[in-house]
Coordinates of C-alpha atoms and ligand atoms in Angstrom, one line a residue:
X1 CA 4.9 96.3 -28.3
X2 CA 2.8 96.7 -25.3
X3 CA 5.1 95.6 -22.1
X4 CA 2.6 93.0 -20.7
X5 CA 2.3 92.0 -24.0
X6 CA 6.2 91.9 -24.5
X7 CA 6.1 89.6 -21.0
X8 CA 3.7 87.0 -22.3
X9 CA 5.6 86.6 -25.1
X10 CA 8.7 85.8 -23.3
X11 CA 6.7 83.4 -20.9
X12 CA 5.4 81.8 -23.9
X13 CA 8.8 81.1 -25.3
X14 CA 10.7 80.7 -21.9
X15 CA 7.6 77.7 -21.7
X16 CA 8.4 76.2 -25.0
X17 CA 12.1 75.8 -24.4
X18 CA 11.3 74.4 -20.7
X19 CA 9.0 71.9 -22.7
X20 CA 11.1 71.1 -25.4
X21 CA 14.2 70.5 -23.1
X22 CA 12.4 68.8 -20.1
X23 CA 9.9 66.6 -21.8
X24 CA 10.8 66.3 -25.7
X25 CA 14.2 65.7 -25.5
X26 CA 14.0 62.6 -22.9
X27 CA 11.2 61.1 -25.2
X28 CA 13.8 61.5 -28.4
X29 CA 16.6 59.8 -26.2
X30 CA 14.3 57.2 -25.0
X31 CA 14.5 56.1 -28.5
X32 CA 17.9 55.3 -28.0
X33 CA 18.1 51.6 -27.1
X34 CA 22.0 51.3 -26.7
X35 CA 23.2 49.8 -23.8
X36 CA 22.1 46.8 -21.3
X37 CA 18.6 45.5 -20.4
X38 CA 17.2 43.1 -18.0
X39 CA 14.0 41.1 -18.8
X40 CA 11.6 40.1 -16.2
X41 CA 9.5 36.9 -17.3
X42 CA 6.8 36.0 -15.2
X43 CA 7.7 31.5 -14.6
X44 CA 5.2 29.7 -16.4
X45 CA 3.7 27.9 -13.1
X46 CA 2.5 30.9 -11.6
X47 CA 4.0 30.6 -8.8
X48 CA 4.9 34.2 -8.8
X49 CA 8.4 33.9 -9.4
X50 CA 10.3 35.9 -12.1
X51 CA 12.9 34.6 -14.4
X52 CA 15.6 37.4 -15.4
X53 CA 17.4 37.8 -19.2
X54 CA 19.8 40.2 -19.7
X55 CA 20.6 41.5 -23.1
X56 CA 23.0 44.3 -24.5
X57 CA 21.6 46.0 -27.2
X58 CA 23.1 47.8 -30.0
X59 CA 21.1 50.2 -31.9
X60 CA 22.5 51.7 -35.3
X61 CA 19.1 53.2 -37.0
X62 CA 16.4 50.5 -37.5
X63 CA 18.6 48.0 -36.9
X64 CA 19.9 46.0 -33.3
X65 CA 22.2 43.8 -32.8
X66 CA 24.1 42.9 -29.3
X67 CA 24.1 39.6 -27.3
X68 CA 21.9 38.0 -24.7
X69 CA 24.1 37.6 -21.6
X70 CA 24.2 33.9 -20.9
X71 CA 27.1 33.5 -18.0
X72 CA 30.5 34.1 -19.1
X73 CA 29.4 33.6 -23.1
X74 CA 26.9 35.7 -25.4
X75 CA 24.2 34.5 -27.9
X76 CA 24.4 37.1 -30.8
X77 CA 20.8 39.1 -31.3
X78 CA 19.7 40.6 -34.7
X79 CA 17.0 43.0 -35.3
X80 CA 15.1 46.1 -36.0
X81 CA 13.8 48.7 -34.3
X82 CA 10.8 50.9 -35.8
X83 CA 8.0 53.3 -34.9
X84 CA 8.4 52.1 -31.2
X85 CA 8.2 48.0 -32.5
X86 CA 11.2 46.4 -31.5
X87 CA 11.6 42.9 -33.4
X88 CA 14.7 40.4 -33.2
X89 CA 15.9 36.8 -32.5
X90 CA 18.8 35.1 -30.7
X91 CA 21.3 33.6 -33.4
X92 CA 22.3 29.9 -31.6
X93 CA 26.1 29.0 -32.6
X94 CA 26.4 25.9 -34.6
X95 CA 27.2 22.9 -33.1
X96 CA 30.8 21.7 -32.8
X97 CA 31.2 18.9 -35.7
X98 CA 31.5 15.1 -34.0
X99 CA 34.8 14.5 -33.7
X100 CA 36.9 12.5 -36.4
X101 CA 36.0 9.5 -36.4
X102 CA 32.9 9.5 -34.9
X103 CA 29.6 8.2 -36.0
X104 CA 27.6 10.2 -34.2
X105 CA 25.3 12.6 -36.1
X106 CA 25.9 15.8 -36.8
X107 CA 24.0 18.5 -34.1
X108 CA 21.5 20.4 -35.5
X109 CA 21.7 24.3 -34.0
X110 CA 19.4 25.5 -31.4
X111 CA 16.0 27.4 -32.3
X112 CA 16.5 30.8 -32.3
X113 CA 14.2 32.4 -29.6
X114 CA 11.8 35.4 -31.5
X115 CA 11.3 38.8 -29.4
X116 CA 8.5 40.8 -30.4
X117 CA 7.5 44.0 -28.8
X118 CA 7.1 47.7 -28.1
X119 CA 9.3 50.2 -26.4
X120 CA 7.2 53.0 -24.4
X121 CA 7.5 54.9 -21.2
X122 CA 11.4 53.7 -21.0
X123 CA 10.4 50.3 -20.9
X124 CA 10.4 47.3 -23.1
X125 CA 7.5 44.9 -22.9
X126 CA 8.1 41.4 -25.2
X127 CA 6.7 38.6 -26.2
X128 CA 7.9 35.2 -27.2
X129 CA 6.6 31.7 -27.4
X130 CA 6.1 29.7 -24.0
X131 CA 6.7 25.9 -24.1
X132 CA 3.0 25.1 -25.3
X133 CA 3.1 27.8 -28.4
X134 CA 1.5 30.6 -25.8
X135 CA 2.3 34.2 -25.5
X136 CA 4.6 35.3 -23.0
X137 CA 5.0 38.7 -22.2
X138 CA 8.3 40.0 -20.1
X139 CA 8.8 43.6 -18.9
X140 CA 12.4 45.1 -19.6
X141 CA 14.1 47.9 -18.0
X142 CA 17.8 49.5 -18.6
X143 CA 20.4 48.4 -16.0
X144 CA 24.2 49.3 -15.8
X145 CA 26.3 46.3 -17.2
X146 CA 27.7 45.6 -14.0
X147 CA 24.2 44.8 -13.0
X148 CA 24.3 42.0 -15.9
X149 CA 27.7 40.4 -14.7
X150 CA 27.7 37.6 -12.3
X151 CA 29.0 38.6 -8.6
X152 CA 32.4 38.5 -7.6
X153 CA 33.3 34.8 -5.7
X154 CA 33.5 34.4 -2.6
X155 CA 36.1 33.4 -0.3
X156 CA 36.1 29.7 -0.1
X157 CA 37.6 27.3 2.9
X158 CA 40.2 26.1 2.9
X159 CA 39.9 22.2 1.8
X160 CA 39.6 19.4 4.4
X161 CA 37.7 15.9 4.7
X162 CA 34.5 15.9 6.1
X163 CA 33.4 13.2 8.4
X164 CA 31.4 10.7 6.6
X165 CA 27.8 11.4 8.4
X166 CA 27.0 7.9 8.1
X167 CA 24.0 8.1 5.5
X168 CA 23.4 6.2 2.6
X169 CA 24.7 2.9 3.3
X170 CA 22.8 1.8 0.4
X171 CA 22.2 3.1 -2.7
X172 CA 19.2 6.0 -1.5
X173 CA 15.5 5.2 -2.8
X174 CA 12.8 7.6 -3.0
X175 CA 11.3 10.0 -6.2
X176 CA 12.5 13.4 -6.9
X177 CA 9.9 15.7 -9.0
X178 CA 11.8 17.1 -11.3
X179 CA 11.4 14.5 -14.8
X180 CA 7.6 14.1 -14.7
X181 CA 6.7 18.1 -13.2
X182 CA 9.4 20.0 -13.6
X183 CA 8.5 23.6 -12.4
X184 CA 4.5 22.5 -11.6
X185 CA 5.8 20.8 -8.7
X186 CA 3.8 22.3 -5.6
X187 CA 2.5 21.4 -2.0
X188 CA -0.4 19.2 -3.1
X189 CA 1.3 17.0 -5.6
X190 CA 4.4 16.3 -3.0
X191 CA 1.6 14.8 -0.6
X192 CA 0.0 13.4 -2.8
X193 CA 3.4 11.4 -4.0
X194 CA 4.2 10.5 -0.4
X195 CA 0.4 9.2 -0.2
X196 CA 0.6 7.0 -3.2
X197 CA 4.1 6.1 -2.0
X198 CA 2.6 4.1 0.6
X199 CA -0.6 3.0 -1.5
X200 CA 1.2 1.6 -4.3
X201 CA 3.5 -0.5 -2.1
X202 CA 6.4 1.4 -3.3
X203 CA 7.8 2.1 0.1
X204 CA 7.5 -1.4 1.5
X205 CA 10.0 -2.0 -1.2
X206 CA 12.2 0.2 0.2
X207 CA 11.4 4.0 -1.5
X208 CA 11.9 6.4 1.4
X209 CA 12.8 9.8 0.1
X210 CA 10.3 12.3 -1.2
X211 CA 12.7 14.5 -3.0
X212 CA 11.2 18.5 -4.2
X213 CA 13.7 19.6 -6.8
X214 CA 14.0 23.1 -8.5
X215 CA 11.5 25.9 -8.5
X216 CA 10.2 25.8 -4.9
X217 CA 12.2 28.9 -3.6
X218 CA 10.5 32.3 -3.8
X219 CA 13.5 34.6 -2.7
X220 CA 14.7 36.1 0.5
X221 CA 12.9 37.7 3.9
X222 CA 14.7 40.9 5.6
X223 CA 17.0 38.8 7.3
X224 CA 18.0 37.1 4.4
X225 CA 16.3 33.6 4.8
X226 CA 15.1 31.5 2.4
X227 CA 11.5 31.5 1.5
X228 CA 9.3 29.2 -0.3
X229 CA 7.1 30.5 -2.9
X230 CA 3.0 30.1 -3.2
X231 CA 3.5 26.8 -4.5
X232 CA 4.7 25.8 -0.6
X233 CA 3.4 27.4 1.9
X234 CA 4.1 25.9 4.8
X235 CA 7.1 23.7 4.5
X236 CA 7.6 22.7 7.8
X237 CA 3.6 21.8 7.5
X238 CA 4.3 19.3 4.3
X239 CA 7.8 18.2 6.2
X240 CA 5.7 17.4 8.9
X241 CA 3.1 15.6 6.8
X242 CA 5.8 12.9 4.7
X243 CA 7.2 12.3 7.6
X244 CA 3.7 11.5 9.2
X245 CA 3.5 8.5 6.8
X246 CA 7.0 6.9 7.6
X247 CA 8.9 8.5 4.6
X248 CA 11.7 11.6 4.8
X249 CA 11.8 14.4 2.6
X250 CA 14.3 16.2 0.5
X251 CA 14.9 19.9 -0.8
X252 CA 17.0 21.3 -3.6
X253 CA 19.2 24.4 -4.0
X254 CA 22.6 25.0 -5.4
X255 CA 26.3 27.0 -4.4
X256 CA 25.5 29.8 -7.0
X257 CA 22.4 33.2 -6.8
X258 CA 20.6 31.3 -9.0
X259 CA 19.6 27.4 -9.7
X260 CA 19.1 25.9 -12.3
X261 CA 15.8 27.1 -13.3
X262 CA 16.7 30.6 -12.4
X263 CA 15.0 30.4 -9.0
X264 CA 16.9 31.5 -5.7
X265 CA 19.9 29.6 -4.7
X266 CA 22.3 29.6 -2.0
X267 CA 25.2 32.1 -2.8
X268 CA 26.3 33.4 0.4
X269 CA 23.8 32.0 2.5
X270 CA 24.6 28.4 2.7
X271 CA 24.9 27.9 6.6
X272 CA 21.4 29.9 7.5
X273 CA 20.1 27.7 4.3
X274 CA 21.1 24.6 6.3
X275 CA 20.0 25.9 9.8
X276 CA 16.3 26.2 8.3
X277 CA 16.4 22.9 6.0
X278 CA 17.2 21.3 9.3
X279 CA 14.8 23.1 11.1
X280 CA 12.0 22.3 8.5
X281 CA 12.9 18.7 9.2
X282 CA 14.5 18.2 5.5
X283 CA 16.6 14.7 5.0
X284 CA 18.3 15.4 1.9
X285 CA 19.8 18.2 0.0
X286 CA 20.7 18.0 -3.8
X287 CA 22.8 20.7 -4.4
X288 CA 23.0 21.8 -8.2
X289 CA 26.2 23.6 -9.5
X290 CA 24.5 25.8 -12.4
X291 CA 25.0 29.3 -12.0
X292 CA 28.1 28.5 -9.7
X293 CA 30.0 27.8 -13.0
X294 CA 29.5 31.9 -13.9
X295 CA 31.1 32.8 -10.6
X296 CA 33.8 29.8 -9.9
X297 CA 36.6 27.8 -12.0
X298 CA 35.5 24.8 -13.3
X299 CA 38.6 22.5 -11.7
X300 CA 38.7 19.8 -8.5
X301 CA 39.8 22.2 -5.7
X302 CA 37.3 24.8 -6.3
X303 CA 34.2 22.9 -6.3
X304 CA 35.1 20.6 -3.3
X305 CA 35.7 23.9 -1.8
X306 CA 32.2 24.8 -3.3
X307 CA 30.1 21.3 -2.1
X308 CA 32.3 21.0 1.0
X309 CA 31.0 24.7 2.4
X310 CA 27.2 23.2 2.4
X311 CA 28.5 20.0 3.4
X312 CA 30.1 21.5 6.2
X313 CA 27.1 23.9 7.4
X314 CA 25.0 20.5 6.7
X315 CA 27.1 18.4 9.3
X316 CA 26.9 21.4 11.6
X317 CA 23.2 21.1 11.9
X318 CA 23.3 18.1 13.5
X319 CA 20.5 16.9 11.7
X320 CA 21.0 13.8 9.5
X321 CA 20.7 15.1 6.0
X322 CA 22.1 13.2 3.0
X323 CA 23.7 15.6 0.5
X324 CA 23.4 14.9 -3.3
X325 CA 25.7 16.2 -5.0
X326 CA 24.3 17.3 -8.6
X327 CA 27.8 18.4 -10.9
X328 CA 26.8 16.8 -14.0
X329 CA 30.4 14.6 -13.7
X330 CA 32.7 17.5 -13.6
X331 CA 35.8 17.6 -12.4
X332 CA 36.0 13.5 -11.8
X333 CA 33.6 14.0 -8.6
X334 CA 34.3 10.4 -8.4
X335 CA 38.2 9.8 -7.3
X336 CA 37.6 11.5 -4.4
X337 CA 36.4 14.9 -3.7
X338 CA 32.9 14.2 -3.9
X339 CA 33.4 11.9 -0.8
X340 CA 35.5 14.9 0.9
X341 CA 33.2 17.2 0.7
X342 CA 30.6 15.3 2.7
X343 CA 28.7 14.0 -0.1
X344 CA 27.0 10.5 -0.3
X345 CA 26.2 10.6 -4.0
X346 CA 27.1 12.9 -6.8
X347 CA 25.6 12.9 -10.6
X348 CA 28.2 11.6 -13.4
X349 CA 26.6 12.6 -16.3
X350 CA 24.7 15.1 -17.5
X351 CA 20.3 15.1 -17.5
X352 CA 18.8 12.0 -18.2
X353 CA 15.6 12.2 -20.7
X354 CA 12.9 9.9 -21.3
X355 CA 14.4 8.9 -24.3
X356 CA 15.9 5.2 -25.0
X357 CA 19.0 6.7 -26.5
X358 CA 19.5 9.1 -23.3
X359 CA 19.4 6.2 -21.0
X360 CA 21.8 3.8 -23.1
X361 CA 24.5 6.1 -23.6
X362 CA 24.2 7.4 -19.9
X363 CA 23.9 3.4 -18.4
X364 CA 26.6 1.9 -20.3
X365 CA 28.9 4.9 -20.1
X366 CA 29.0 4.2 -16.3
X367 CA 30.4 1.1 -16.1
X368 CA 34.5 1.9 -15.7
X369 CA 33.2 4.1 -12.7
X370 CA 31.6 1.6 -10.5
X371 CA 35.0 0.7 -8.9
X372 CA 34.8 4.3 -7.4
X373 CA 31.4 3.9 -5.6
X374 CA 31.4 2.7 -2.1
X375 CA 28.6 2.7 0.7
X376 CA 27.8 6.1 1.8
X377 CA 29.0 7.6 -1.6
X378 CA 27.2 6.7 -4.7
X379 CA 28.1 7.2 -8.7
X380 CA 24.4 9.0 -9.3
X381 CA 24.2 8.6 -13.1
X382 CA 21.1 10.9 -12.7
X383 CA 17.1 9.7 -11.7
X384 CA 14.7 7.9 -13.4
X385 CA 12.4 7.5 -16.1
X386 CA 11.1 4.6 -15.5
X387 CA 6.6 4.9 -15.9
X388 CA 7.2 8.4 -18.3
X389 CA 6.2 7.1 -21.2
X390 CA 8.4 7.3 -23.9
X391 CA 10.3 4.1 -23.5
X392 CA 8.8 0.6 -24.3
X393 CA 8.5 -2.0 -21.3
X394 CA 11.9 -3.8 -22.1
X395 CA 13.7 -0.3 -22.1
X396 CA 12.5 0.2 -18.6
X397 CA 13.2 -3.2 -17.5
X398 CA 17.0 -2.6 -18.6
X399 CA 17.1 1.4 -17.3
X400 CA 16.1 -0.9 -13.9
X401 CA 18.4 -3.9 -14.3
X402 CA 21.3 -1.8 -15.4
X403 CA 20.9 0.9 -12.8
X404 CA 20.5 -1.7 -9.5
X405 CA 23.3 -3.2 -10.8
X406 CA 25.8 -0.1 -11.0
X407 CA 24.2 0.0 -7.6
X408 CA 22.9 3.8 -8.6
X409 CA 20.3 5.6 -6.3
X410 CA 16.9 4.4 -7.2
X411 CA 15.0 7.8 -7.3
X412 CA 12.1 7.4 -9.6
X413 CA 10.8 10.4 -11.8
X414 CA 7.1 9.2 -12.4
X415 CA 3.5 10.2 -11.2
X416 CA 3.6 7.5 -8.3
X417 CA -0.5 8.4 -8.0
X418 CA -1.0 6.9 -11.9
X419 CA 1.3 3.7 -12.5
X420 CA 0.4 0.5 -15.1
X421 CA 0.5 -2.6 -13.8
X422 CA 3.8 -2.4 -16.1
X423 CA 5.0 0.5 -14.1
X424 CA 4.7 -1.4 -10.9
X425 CA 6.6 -3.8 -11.7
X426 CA 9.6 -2.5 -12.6
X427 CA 9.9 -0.3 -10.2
X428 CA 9.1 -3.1 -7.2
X429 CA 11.1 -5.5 -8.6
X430 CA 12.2 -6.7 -5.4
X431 CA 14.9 -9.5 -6.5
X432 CA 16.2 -6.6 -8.7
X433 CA 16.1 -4.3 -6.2
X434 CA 18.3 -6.2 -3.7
X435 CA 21.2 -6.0 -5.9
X436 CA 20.7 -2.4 -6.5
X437 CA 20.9 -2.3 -2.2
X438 CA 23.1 -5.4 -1.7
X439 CA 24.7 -4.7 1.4
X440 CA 28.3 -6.0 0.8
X441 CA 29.1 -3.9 -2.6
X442 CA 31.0 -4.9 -5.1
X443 CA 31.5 -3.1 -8.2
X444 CA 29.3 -5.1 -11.2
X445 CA 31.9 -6.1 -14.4
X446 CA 31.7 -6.9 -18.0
X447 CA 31.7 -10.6 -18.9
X448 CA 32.2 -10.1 -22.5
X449 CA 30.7 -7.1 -24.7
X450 CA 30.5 -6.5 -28.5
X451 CA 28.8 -3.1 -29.5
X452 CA 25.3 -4.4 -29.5
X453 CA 24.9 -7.2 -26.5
X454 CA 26.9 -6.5 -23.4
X455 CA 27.2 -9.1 -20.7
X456 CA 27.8 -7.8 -17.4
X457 CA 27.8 -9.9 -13.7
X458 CA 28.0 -8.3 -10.4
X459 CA 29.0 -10.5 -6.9
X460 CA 26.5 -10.3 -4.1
X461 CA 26.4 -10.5 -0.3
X462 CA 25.1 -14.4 0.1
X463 CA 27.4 -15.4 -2.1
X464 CA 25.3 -15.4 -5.5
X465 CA 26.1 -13.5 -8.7
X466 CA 23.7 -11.7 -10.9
X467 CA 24.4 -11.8 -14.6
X468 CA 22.8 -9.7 -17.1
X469 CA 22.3 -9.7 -20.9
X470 CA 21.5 -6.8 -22.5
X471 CA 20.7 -6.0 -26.4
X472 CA 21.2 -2.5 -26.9
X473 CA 20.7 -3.5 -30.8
X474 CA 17.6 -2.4 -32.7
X475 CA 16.1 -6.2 -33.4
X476 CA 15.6 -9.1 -31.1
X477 CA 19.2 -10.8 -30.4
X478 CA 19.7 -14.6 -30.3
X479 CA 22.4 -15.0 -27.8
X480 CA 23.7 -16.7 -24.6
X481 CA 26.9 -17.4 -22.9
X482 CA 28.8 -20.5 -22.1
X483 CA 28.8 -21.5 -18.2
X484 CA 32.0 -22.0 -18.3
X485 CA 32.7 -18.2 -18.8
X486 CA 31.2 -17.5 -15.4
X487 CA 33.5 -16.6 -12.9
X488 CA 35.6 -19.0 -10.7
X489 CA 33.0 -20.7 -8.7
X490 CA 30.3 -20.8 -11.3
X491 CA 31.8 -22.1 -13.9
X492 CA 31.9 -25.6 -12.8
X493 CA 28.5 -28.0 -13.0
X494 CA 25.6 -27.9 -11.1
X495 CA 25.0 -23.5 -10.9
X496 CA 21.2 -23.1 -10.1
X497 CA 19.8 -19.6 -12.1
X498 CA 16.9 -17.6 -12.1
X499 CA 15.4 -14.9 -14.3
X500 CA 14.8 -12.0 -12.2
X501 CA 12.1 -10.8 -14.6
X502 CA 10.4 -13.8 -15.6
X503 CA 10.6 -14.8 -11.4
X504 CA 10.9 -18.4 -12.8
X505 CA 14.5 -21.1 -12.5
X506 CA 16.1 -21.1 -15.6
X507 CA 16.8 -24.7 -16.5
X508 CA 20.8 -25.3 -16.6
X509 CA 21.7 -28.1 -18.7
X510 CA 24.4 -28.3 -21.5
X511 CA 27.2 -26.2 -21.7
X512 CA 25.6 -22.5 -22.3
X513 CA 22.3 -20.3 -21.8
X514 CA 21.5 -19.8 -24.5
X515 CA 18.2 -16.9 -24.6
X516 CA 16.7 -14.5 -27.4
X517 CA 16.5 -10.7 -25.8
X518 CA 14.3 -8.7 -26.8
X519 CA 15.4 -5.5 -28.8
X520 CA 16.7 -3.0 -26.3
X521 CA 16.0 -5.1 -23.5
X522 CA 17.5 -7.6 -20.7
X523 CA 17.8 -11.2 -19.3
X524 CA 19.1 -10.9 -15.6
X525 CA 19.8 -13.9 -13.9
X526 CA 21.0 -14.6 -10.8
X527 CA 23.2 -17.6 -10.3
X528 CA 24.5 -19.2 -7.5
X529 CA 26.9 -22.3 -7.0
X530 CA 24.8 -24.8 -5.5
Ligands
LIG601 C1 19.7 20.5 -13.5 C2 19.7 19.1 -12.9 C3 18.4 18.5 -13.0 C4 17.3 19.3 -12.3 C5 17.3 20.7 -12.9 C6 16.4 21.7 -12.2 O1 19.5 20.4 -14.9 O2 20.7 18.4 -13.5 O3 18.4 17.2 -12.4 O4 17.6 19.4 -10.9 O5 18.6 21.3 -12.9 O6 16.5 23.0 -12.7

């Protein structure tokens, strides 16, 4: 064979093997999906924000299986993987049984969550079902798995008692946007909720705070502060403006990277977080545990060590700042580190939904706590859902009566711009209100209590008592008490009550009241001795 020819040859076969190891052979192993992956879905509100999934993957021929990486636990995955489709679904555990004994029903398991998608170019693109049925797509990329594991804790001080900064001497007041927006909370709606704050009357009855909760943080500038996303942007601007109409205005982050909603949180950062909250004129802080659970021990000593770091670098602002402490009731926040750690109210329960059966097991479970609260620091059995819709009027009237009288914060969850008549007045009740903020607290007891009506009373400042009835049952309750069960000092003749919902005297003649309440509802009375 002709040299040159000879050459070319070789050229062509030297080409081939260059191709075939430098572009075929990364396009076979790109096949292989083993290993770990992080997802990157856009957040629903557009607010430009990303939330991040990480899954290991297993592939053994068509089929995948693996976990998604939820904190320190897994969700198993099961698949298949085709032609470049990639198809599977989370496999939620079942639900512990209810405990012996218990008639509580039995937990259905969670929806499994559908992935369906392509792999190409390296890269996993995805789609599952957004909260309205929609399409949403999220980008994955391989990571190493120490990329999927939480970071390493960090040191934390060493435990002391903060000075009580002298806030919250009653119960606070305000709204908070989490239960009506949720992540649609932006600039506009937060002045408009301090506007209709002021229009509705809501602030002459003593709401002060205008509260944004998660989902307003973008991530972090150069030097590592904190930065609001599109939805805000100007915070010191809308700061400026709440206060311009008499009220104060709160903020939201949490001791772990990530809150709640997967947006930026304070990890590492919690004194420069403080120095700009104060600086954008913030009031309060609720601080949500959340991702801090993947990093910390769940016990007393590490989360006072946890709160009381913000609460420090809050004190050390010099700004007056209440601090909320949101813990879900871990760790018995209540007997006495949530007060050490600088906070003036902390959650006991989990999240509150607009559901009767949510509020009545979260009300009445609060009731052995109330001993614990004291002025400045608050059992915060979580906001509410009063105006939301999916209680009926009575249900409302007792989330209110039974809330101001475990002298919990009043931080409504409603569009204050779009309130019924009903709405109103519930929320201004203002002889309800005053034993929610009754300056001389006492914690509210039972008078009696079967598992359907529950009497409670609670002592106030001038000398009165309020008395409640509720009916937690599912049909209208013919009930009452006798006077004589009051309390020393009310028990005898001539007691003077009035029904704090009806705004009228209740006529006090014979020996008992004697009252039909309404299914799930409430007569509150206040009764005084002369
Ligand atoms: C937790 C809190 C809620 C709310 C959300 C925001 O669930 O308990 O009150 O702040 O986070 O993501």
């Amino acid at each position: 064979m002709h040299r040159a020819v000879k050459a070319l040859c070789w050229s062509f076969a030297l080409f081939l093997g260059y191709a075939l190891c430098f572009h075929l052979s990364p396009m076979l192993a790109q096949t292989d999906l083993n290993g770990y992956w992080r997802l990157r879905t856009p957040n629903a509100n557009g607010d430009g924000t990303f939330r991040e999934t990480f899954f290991e993957i297993q592939q053994s021929g068509e089929t995948i299986s693996g976990s998604l990486i939820r904190g320190k636990n897994g969700i198993p995955i099961n698949g298949t993987f085709k032609d470049g489709a990639i198809h599977f679904a989370t496999v939620p555990p079942t639900p512990p049984p209810p405990p012996a004994g218990s008639t509580a029903p039995v937990r259905p398991p969670q929806r499994p969550v559908v992935y369906d998608g392509t792999f190409q170019g390296g890269k996993l693109v995805l789609h599952t079902a957004g909260r309205n049925g929609a399409s949403v797509e999220s980008e994955g990329d391989k990571v190493t798995k120490e990329a999927t594991l939480p970071p390493a804790p960090l040191p934390l001080p060493a435990l002391k008692d903060l000075p009580d900064n002298g806030l919250a001497k009653t119960p606070p007041m305000g709204w908070n946007s989490w239960n009506k927006f949720a992540g649609r909370v932006d600039d506009a709606s937060v002045r408009g909720m301090a506007d209709a704050m002021v229009s509705s009357g809501m602030s002459k009855a003593g709401y002060v705070y205008i509260n944004i909760d998660d989902t307003w943080e973008l991530g972090r500038d150069a030097q590592g502060n904190i930065v609001p996303n599109k939805k805000f942007p100007d915070m010191k601007a809308l700061a400026d403006y709440v206060h311009s109409k008499g009220l104060k205005i709160g903020i939201y982050s949490g001791p772990g990277p990530k809150t709640c909603a997967g947006y930026e949180g304070s990890f590492g950062h919690e004194i420069q977080d403080a120095k700009t909250y104060a600086a954008w004129g913030i009031d309060y802080l609720k601080y949500d545990l959340c991702s801090g659970l993947d990093i910390y021990k769940d016990d007393a000593p590490t989360l006072q060590a946890l709160y009381q770091k913000m609460g420090e670098a809050l004190q050390a602002t010099g700004r007056p700042i209440v601090y909320s402490l949101c813990e879900y009731g871990r760790a018995a926040v209540w007997t006495g580190w949530g007060t050490k750690s600088g906070g003036n109210l902390w959650r006991t329960t989990g999240d509150i939904t607009d559901k009767w059966n949510s509020m009545d097991k979260i009300g009445f479970s609060q009731l052995k706590l109330a001993e614990y609260a004291k002025p400045g620091h608050w059992n915060d059995p979580d906001m509410l859902e009063i105006g939301n819709g999916g209680m009926t009027g009575d249900e409302y009237r007792t989330h209110m009566s039974l809330w101001s009288l475990l002298a919990a914060p009043l931080i409504a969850g409603n569009d204050l711009r779009d309130m019924t008549d009903e709405t109103k007045s519930i929320l201004m009740n203002a002889e309800v209100i005053a034993i929610d903020q009754d300056p001389n607290y006492k914690p509210v007891q039972t008078l009696s209590t079967n598992d359907k009506i529950v009497t409670l009373w609670r002592p106030l400042h001038d000398g009165t008592i309020a008395v409640a009835i509720f009916n937690r049952g599912d049909a209208p309750a013919d009930t009452g008490f006798a006077w004589s069960s009051l309390p020393a000092g009310f028990n005898g003749k001539g007691v003077k009550a009035r029904d704090l919902w009806k705004h009228e005297a209740v006529a006090v003649s014979g020996d008992s009241f004697k009252t039909t309440v309404p299914t799930h509802g409430v007569v509150l009375l206040k009764v005084s001795a002369k």
